[in-house]
Short mmCIF file of C-alpha atoms in Angstrom, two decimals:
data_model
loop_
_atom_site.label_atom_id
_atom_site.label_comp_id
_atom_site.label_asym_id
_atom_site.label_seq_id
_atom_site.Cartn_x
_atom_site.Cartn_y
_atom_site.Cartn_z
CA MET A 9 9.68 -69.88 -16.81
CA LEU A 10 7.10 -68.85 -14.22
CA GLN A 11 5.01 -71.82 -13.24
CA SER A 12 3.86 -70.81 -9.75
CA GLU A 13 3.49 -67.89 -7.39
CA LYS A 14 6.76 -68.94 -5.74
CA ASP A 15 8.49 -68.60 -9.14
CA PHE A 16 6.95 -65.11 -9.48
CA ILE A 17 8.22 -64.06 -6.04
CA ASP A 18 11.71 -65.42 -6.73
CA TRP A 19 11.78 -63.65 -10.11
CA ILE A 20 10.68 -60.25 -8.86
CA ASP A 21 12.92 -60.44 -5.78
CA ARG A 22 15.91 -61.23 -8.00
CA LEU A 23 15.21 -58.28 -10.33
CA LEU A 24 14.54 -55.81 -7.54
CA ASN A 25 17.82 -56.86 -5.95
CA GLU A 26 19.54 -54.80 -8.65
CA GLU A 27 20.45 -51.25 -7.68
CA LEU A 28 17.57 -48.97 -8.61
CA PRO A 29 18.14 -45.35 -9.62
CA THR A 30 16.77 -43.00 -6.95
CA LYS A 31 14.63 -41.25 -9.59
CA ILE A 32 12.37 -44.32 -10.04
CA VAL A 33 8.94 -43.56 -8.54
CA ALA A 34 6.66 -46.14 -10.19
CA PHE A 35 6.79 -49.71 -11.50
CA ASN A 36 4.82 -51.58 -14.12
CA ILE A 37 4.60 -55.24 -15.04
CA ASN A 38 3.95 -55.52 -18.76
CA ILE A 39 2.18 -58.65 -19.99
CA TYR A 40 2.77 -60.04 -23.48
CA GLU A 41 0.42 -62.55 -25.08
CA PHE A 42 2.59 -64.12 -27.80
CA PRO A 43 4.66 -65.69 -26.43
CA PHE A 44 3.20 -65.58 -22.93
CA SER A 45 5.64 -63.51 -20.90
CA ILE A 46 6.00 -60.62 -18.47
CA GLU A 47 8.55 -57.94 -17.67
CA ILE A 48 8.95 -55.28 -15.00
CA VAL A 49 10.15 -51.74 -15.70
CA GLY A 50 10.54 -48.63 -13.58
CA SER A 51 9.53 -45.08 -14.41
CA SER A 52 10.82 -41.74 -13.15
CA GLU A 53 7.33 -40.29 -13.75
CA PHE A 54 3.85 -41.10 -12.51
CA ASP A 55 0.52 -39.52 -13.38
CA LEU A 56 -2.70 -41.18 -12.25
CA GLU A 57 -4.59 -39.31 -15.00
CA ASP A 58 -2.23 -40.42 -17.80
CA GLU A 59 -1.24 -44.08 -18.06
CA ASP A 60 1.53 -43.23 -20.51
CA TRP A 61 3.87 -43.00 -17.50
CA ALA A 62 4.09 -46.79 -17.81
CA CYS A 63 5.72 -46.43 -21.24
CA ASN A 64 8.83 -44.93 -19.64
CA GLU A 65 11.69 -47.33 -19.25
CA ASP A 66 13.91 -45.41 -16.88
CA TRP A 67 14.92 -48.62 -15.11
CA VAL A 68 15.08 -51.93 -16.93
CA PRO A 69 16.49 -54.97 -15.14
CA GLU A 70 19.25 -56.96 -16.78
CA ASN A 71 17.01 -59.97 -17.54
CA ARG A 72 13.75 -58.12 -17.99
CA VAL A 73 11.47 -60.71 -19.64
CA ILE A 74 10.40 -64.13 -18.36
CA SER A 75 8.09 -66.69 -19.95
CA VAL A 76 4.84 -67.54 -18.20
CA SER A 77 3.29 -71.01 -18.17
CA ASN A 78 -0.14 -71.63 -19.68
CA SER A 79 -1.45 -72.53 -16.23
CA ILE A 80 -0.67 -69.03 -14.92
CA PHE A 81 -1.69 -67.31 -18.11
CA GLY A 82 -5.08 -69.00 -18.10
CA SER A 83 -7.65 -69.26 -20.84
CA SER A 84 -8.08 -65.55 -21.66
CA TRP A 85 -6.20 -62.28 -21.45
CA GLU A 86 -8.52 -61.18 -18.64
CA GLU A 87 -7.64 -64.26 -16.60
CA ALA A 88 -3.94 -63.72 -17.30
CA GLN A 89 -4.07 -60.15 -16.05
CA GLU A 90 -6.04 -61.13 -12.94
CA ASN A 91 -3.58 -63.95 -12.13
CA ILE A 92 -0.52 -61.69 -12.49
CA LEU A 93 -2.27 -58.90 -10.54
CA ALA A 94 -3.13 -61.29 -7.70
CA MET A 95 0.48 -62.50 -7.48
CA ALA A 96 1.75 -58.91 -7.48
CA LYS A 97 -0.67 -58.00 -4.65
CA HIS A 98 0.47 -61.01 -2.63
CA TYR A 99 4.09 -60.00 -3.24
CA ILE A 100 3.81 -56.45 -1.89
CA GLN A 101 1.91 -57.73 1.15
CA SER A 102 4.59 -60.34 1.80
CA SER A 103 7.76 -60.16 3.81
CA SER A 104 9.89 -60.81 0.72
CA LYS A 105 13.19 -59.02 0.93
CA ASN A 106 12.52 -56.44 -1.79
CA ALA A 107 8.76 -55.91 -1.43
CA HIS A 108 9.46 -52.63 0.39
CA LYS A 109 10.82 -51.13 -2.83
CA LEU A 110 7.43 -51.53 -4.49
CA LYS A 111 5.50 -50.46 -1.38
CA ALA A 112 7.48 -47.20 -1.28
CA ALA A 113 6.69 -46.38 -4.92
CA LYS A 114 3.96 -43.92 -5.94
CA ALA A 115 2.45 -46.68 -8.09
CA PHE A 116 2.79 -50.33 -8.97
CA ALA A 117 0.67 -51.52 -11.87
CA VAL A 118 0.08 -54.54 -14.10
CA GLY A 119 -1.23 -54.51 -17.64
CA PHE A 120 -0.92 -55.76 -21.15
CA VAL A 121 1.74 -53.84 -22.99
CA ASP A 122 -0.86 -52.11 -25.21
CA GLY A 123 -3.74 -52.14 -22.72
CA ASN A 124 -5.04 -50.41 -19.62
CA LEU A 125 -3.35 -50.72 -16.27
CA SER A 126 -4.65 -52.38 -13.13
CA TYR A 127 -3.11 -50.89 -10.01
CA VAL A 128 -1.60 -53.13 -7.37
CA GLN A 129 -1.25 -49.98 -5.26
#
């Protein structure tokens, strides 16, 4: 379970440590409200004008979903998305060992599984 930003960094580093197909050009963190959880997936497509690119699951890590504590999730879906987005922004600006994989992508986004995306980059 993610209970802190350190947990988030450890989680994403562990997943991105898997071998990624060379065709992956964009990443998305999906947020689920019930139960509170997130997942990361990779897409071989990206189109800034069409957010459906994030529906592609061309790369799915072995343990794709992790629960998120109420303290990270917050009191509303808007707060949850902002908290996850802030952690994702801190991650790609960090010196974490796999942050370069997200920095090199055409896009890295966060959003509720049935909602609009917020772009980390």
